N, CA, C and O atoms as a DFTB+ gen file, in Angstrom:
500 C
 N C O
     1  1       0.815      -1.189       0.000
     2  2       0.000       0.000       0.000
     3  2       0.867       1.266       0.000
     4  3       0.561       2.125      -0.826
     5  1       2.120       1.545       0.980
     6  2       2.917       2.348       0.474
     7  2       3.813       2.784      -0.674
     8  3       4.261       3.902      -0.929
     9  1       3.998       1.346      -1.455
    10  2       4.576       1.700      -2.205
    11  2       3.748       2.271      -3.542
    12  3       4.206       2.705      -4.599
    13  1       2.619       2.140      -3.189
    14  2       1.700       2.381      -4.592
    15  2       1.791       4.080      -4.170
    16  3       2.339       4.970      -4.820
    17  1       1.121       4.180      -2.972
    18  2       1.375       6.018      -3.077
    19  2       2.913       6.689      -3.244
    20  3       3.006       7.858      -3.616
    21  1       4.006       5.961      -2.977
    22  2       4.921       6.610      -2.936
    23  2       5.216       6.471      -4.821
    24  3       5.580       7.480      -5.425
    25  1       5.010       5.160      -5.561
    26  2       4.628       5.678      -6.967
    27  2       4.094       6.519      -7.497
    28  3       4.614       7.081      -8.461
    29  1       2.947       6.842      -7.044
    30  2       1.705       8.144      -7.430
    31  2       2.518       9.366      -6.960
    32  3       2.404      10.480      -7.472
    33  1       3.300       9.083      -6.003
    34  2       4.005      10.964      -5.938
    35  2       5.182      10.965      -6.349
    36  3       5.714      12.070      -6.242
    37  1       6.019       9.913      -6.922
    38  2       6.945      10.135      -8.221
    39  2       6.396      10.348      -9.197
    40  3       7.051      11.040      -9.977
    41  1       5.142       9.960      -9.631
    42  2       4.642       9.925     -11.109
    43  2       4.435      11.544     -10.976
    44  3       5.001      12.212     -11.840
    45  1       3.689      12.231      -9.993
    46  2       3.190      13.625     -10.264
    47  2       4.334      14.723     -10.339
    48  3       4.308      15.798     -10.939
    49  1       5.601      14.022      -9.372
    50  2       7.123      15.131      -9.009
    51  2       7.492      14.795     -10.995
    52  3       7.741      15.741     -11.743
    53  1       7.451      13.511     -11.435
    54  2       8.068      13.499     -12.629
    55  2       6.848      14.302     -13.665
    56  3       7.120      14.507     -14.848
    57  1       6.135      14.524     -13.354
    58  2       4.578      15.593     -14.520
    59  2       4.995      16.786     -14.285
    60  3       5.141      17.560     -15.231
    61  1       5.258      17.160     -13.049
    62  2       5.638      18.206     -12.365
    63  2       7.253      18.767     -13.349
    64  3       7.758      19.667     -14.021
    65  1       7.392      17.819     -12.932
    66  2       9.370      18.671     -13.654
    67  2       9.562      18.059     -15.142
    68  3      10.544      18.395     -15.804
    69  1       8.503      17.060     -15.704
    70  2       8.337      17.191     -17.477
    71  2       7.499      18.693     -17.583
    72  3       7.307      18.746     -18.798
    73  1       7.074      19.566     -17.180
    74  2       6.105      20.506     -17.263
    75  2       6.814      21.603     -16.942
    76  3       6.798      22.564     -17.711
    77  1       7.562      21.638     -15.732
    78  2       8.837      23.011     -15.823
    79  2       9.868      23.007     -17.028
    80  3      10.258      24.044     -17.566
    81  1      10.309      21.599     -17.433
    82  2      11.054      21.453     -18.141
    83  2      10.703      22.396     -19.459
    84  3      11.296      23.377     -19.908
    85  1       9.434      21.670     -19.927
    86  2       8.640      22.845     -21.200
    87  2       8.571      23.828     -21.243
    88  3       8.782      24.459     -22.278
    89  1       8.152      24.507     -19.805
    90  2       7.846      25.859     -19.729
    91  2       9.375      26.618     -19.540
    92  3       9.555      27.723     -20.053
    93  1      10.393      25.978     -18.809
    94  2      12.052      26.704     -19.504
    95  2      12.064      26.711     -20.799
    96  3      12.101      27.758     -21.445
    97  1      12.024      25.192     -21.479
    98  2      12.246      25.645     -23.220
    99  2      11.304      26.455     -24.122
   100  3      11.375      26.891     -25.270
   101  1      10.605      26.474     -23.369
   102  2       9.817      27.491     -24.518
   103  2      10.147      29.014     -24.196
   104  3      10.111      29.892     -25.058
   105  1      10.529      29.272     -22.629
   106  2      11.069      30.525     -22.772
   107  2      12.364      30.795     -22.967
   108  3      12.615      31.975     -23.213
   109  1      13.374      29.951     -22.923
   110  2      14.068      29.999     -23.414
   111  2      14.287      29.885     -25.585
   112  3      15.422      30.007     -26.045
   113  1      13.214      29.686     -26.436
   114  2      12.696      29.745     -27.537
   115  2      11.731      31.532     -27.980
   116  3      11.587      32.126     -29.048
   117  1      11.299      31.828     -26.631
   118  2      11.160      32.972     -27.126
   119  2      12.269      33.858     -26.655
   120  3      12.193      34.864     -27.360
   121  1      13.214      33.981     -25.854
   122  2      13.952      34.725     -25.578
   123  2      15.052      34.574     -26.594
   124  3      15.933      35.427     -26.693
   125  1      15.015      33.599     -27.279
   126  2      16.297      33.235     -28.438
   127  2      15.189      33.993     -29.942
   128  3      15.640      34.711     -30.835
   129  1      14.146      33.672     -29.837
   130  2      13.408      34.579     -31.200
   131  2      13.601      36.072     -30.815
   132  3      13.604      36.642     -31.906
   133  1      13.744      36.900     -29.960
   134  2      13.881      37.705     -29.070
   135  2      15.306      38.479     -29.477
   136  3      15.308      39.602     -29.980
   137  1      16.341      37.828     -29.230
   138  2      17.541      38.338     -29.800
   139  2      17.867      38.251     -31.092
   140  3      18.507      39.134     -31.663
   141  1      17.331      36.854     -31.833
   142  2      17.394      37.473     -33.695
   143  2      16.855      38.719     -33.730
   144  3      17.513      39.714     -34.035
   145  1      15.193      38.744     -33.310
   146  2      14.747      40.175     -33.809
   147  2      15.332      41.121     -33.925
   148  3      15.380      41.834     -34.927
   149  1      16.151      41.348     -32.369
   150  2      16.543      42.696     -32.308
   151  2      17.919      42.571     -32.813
   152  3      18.459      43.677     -32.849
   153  1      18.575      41.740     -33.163
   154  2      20.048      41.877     -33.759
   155  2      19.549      41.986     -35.162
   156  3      20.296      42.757     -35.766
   157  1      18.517      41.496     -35.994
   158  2      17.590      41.896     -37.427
   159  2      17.702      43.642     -37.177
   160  3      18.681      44.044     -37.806
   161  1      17.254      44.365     -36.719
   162  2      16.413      45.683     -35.779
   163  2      18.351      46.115     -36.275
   164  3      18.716      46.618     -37.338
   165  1      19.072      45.777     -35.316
   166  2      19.892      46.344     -35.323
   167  2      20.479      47.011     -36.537
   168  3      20.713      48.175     -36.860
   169  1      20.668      45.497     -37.236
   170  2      21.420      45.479     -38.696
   171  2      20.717      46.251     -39.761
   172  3      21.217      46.507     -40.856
   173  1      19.628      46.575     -39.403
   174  2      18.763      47.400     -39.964
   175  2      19.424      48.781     -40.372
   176  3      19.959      49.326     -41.337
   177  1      18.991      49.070     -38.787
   178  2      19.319      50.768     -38.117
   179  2      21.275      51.027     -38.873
   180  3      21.901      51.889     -39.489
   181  1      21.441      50.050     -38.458
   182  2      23.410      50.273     -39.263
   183  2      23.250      50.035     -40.589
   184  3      24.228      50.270     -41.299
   185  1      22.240      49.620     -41.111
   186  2      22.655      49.616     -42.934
   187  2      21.866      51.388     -43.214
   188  3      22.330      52.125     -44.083
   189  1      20.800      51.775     -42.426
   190  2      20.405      52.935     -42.446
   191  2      21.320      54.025     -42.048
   192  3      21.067      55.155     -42.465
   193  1      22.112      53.876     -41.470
   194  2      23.023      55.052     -40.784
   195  2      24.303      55.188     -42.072
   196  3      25.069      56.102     -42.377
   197  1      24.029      53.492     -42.730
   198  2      25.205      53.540     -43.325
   199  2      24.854      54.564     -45.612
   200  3      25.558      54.942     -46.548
   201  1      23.471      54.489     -45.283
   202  2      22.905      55.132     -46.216
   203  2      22.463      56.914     -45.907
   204  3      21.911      57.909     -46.377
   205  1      23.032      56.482     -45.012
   206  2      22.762      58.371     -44.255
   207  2      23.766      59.242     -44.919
   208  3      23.795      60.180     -45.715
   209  1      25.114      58.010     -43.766
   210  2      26.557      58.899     -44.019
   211  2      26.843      59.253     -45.588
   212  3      27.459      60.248     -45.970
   213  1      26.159      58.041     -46.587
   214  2      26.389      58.041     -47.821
   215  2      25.697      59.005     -48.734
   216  3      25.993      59.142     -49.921
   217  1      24.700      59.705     -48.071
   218  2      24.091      60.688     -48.939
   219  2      23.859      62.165     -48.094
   220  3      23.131      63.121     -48.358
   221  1      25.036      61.857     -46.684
   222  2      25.379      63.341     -46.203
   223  2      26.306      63.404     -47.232
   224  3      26.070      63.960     -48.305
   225  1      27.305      62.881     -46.962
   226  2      28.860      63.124     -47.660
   227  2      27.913      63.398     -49.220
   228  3      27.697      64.579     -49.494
   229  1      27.607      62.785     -49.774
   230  2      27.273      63.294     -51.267
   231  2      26.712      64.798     -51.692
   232  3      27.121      65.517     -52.604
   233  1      25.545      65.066     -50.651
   234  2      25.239      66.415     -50.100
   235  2      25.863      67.691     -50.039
   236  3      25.528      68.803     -50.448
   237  1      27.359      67.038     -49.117
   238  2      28.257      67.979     -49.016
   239  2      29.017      68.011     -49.513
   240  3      30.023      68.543     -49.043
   241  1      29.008      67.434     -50.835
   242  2      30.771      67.775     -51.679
   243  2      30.718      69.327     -51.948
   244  3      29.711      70.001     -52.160
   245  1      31.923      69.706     -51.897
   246  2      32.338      70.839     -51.976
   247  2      32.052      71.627     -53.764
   248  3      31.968      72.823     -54.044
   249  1      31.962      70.409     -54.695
   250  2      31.502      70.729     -56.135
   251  2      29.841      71.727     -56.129
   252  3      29.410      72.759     -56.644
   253  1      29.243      70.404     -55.000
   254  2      27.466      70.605     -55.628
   255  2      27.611      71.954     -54.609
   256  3      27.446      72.956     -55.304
   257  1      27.890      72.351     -53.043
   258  2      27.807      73.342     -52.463
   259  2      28.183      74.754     -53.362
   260  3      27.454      75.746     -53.380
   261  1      29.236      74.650     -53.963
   262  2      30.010      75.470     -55.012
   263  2      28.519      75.996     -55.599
   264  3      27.979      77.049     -55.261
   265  1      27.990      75.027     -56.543
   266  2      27.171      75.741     -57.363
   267  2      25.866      76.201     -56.966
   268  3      25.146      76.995     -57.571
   269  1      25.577      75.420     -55.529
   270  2      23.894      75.932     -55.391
   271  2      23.913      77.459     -54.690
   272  3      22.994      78.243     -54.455
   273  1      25.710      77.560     -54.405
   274  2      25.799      78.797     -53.882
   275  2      26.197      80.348     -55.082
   276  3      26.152      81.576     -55.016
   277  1      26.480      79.536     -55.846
   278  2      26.426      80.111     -57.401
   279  2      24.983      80.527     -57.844
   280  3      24.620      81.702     -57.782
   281  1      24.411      79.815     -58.160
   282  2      22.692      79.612     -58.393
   283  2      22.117      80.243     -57.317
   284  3      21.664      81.295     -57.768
   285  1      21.905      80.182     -56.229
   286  2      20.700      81.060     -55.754
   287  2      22.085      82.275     -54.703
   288  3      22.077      82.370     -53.476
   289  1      22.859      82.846     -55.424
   290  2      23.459      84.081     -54.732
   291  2      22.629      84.986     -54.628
   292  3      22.310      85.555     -53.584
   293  1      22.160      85.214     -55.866
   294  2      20.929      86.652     -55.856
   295  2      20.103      86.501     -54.650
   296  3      20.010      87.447     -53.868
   297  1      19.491      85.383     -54.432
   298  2      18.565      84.967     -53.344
   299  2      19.718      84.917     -51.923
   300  3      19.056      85.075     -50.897
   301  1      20.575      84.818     -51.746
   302  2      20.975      84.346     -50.691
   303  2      21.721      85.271     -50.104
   304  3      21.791      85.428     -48.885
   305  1      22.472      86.103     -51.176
   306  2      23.054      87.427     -50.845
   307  2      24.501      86.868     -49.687
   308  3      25.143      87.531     -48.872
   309  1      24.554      86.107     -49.888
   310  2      25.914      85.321     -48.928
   311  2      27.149      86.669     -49.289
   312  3      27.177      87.434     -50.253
   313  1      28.082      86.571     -48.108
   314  2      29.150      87.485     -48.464
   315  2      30.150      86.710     -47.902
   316  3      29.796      85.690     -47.310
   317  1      31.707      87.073     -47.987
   318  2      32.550      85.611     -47.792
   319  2      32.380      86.382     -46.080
   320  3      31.716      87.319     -45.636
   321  1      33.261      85.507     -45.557
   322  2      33.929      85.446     -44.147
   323  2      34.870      86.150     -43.670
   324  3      36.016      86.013     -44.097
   325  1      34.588      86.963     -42.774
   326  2      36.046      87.684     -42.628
   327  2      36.207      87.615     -40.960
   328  3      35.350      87.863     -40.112
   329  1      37.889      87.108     -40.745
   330  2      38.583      86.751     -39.900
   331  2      38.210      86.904     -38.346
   332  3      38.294      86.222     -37.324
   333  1      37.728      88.242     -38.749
   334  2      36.902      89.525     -37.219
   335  2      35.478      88.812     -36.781
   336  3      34.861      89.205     -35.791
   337  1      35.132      88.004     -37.400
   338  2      33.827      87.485     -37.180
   339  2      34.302      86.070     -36.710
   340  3      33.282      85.390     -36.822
   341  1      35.184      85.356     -36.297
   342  2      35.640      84.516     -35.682
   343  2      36.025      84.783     -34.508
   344  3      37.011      85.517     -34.439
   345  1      35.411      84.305     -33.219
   346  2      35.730      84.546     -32.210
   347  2      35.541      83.700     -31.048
   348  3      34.694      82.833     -31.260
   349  1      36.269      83.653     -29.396
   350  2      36.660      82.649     -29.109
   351  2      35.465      82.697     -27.797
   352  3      34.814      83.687     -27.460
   353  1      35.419      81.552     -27.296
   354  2      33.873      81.406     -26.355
   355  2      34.012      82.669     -25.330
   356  3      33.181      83.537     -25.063
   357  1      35.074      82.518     -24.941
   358  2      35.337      83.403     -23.569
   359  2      34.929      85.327     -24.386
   360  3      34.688      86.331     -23.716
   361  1      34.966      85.275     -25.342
   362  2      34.861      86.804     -25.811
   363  2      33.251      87.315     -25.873
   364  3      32.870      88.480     -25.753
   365  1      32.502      86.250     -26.070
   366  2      31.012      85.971     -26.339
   367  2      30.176      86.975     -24.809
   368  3      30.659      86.977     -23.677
   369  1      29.021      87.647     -25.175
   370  2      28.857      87.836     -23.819
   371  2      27.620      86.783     -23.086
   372  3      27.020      85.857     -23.633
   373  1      27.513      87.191     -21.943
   374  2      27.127      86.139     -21.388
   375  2      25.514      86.423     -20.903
   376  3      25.286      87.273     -20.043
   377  1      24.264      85.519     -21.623
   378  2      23.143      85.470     -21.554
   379  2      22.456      85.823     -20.513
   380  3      22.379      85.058     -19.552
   381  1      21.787      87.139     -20.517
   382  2      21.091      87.087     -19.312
   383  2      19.935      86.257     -18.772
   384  3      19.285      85.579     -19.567
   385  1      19.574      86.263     -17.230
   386  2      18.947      85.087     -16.313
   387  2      17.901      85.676     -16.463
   388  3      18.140      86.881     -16.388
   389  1      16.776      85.475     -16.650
   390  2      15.613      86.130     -16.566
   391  2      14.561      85.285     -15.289
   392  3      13.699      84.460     -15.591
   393  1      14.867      85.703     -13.908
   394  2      14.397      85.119     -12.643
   395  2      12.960      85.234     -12.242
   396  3      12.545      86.392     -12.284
   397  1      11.967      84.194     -11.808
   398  2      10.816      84.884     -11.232
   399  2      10.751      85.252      -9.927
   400  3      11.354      84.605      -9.071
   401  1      10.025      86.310      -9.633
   402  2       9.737      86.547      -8.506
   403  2       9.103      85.385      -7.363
   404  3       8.129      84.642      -7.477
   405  1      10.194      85.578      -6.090
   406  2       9.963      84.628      -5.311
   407  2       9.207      84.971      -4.271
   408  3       9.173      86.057      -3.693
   409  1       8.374      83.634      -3.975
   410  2       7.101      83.985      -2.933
   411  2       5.499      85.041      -3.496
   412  3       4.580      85.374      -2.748
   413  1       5.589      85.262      -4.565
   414  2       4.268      85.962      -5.488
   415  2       3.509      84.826      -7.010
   416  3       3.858      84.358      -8.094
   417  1       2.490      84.870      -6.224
   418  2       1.696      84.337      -6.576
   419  2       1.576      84.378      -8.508
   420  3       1.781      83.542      -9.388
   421  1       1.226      85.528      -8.492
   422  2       1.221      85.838     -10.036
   423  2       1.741      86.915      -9.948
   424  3       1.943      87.411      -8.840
   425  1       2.180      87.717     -11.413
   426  2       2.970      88.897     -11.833
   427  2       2.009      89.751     -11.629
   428  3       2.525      90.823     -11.316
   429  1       1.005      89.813     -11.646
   430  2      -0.082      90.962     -11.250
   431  2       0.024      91.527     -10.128
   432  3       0.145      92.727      -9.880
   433  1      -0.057      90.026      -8.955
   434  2       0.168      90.573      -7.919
   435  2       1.338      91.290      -7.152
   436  3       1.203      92.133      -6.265
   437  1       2.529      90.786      -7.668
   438  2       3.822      91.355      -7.688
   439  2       3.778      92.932      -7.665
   440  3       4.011      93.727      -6.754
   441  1       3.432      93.098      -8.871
   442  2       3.376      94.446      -9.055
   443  2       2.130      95.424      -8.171
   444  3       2.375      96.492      -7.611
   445  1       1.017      94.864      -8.215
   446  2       0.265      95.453      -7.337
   447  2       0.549      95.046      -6.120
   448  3      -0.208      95.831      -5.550
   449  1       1.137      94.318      -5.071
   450  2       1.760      94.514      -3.777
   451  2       2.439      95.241      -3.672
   452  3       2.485      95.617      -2.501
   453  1       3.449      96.009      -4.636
   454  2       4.448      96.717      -4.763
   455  2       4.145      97.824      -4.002
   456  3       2.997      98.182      -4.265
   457  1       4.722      98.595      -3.089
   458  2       4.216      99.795      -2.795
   459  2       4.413     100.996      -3.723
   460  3       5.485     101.051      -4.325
   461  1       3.548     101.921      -3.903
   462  2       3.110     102.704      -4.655
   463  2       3.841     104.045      -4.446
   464  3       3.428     104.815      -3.578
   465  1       4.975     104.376      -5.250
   466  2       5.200     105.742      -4.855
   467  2       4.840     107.291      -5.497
   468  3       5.147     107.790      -6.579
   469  1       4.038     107.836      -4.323
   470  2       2.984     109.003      -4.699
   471  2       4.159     110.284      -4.634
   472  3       4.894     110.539      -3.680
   473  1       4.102     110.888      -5.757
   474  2       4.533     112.337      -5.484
   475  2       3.641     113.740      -5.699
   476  3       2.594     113.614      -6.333
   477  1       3.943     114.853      -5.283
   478  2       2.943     115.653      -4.971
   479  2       3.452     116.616      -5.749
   480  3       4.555     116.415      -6.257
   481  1       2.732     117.891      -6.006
   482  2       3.033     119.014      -6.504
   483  2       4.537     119.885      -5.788
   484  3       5.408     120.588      -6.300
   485  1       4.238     119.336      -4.177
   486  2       5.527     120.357      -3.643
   487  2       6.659     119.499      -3.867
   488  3       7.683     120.181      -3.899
   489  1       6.923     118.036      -4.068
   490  2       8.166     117.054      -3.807
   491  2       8.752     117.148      -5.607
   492  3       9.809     116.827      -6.150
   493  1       7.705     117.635      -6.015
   494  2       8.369     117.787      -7.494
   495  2       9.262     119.487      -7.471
   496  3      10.406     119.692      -7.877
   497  1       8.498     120.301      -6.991
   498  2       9.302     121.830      -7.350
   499  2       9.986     121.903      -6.542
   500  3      10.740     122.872      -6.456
């Protein structure tokens, strides 16, 4: 009599771990479809970058720039470069902060909390 149940709970430990077993390989099957994709994805994005660089550089040859700057001068009114217009970061001036007022609600009120300064006929003469 024991040994029949102690059969019945090998048979279920062995259903049991044929059934984990599946459920590893199959995720291990999508996690392997998983990395083709994205190494596909990849090779993609690099044959695209590699059709980028190939029709910046074509873009910018110095021939075709030459002439579209030839061709639309009238329109573009370009003038060359001169030396004085090159200049180094530190010479640049430096952007002003434009801060909000702290502790005021809105700019309305800002200004109307403000106290008000009244002058009179005698503080002027």
């Amino acid at each position: 009599m024991l040994g029949r149940y102690l059969n019945l709970v090998f048979v279920i430990a062995v259903v049991i771990g044929a059934a984990t077993v599946f459920d590893m390989k199959m995720a291990a099957e999508r996690s392997a479809e998983r990395v083709a994709e994205l190494k596909r994805k990849i090779e993609d994005e690099r044959e695209a970058i590699r059709l980028l660089r190939a029709e910046w550089s074509l873009l910018n040859q110095p021939q075709r720039l030459q002439g579209l700057v030839e061709r639309y001068s009238d329109f573009l009114q370009l003038q060359p470069l001169e030396p004085k217009q090159i200049v180094s970061l530190d010479t640049l001036p430096v952007k002003p902060v434009m801060l909000e007022p702290v502790g005021i609600d809105s700019l309305i009120d800002g200004f109307a909390a403000a106290p008000v300064a009244t002058t009179t006929a005698a503080t002027i003469q």
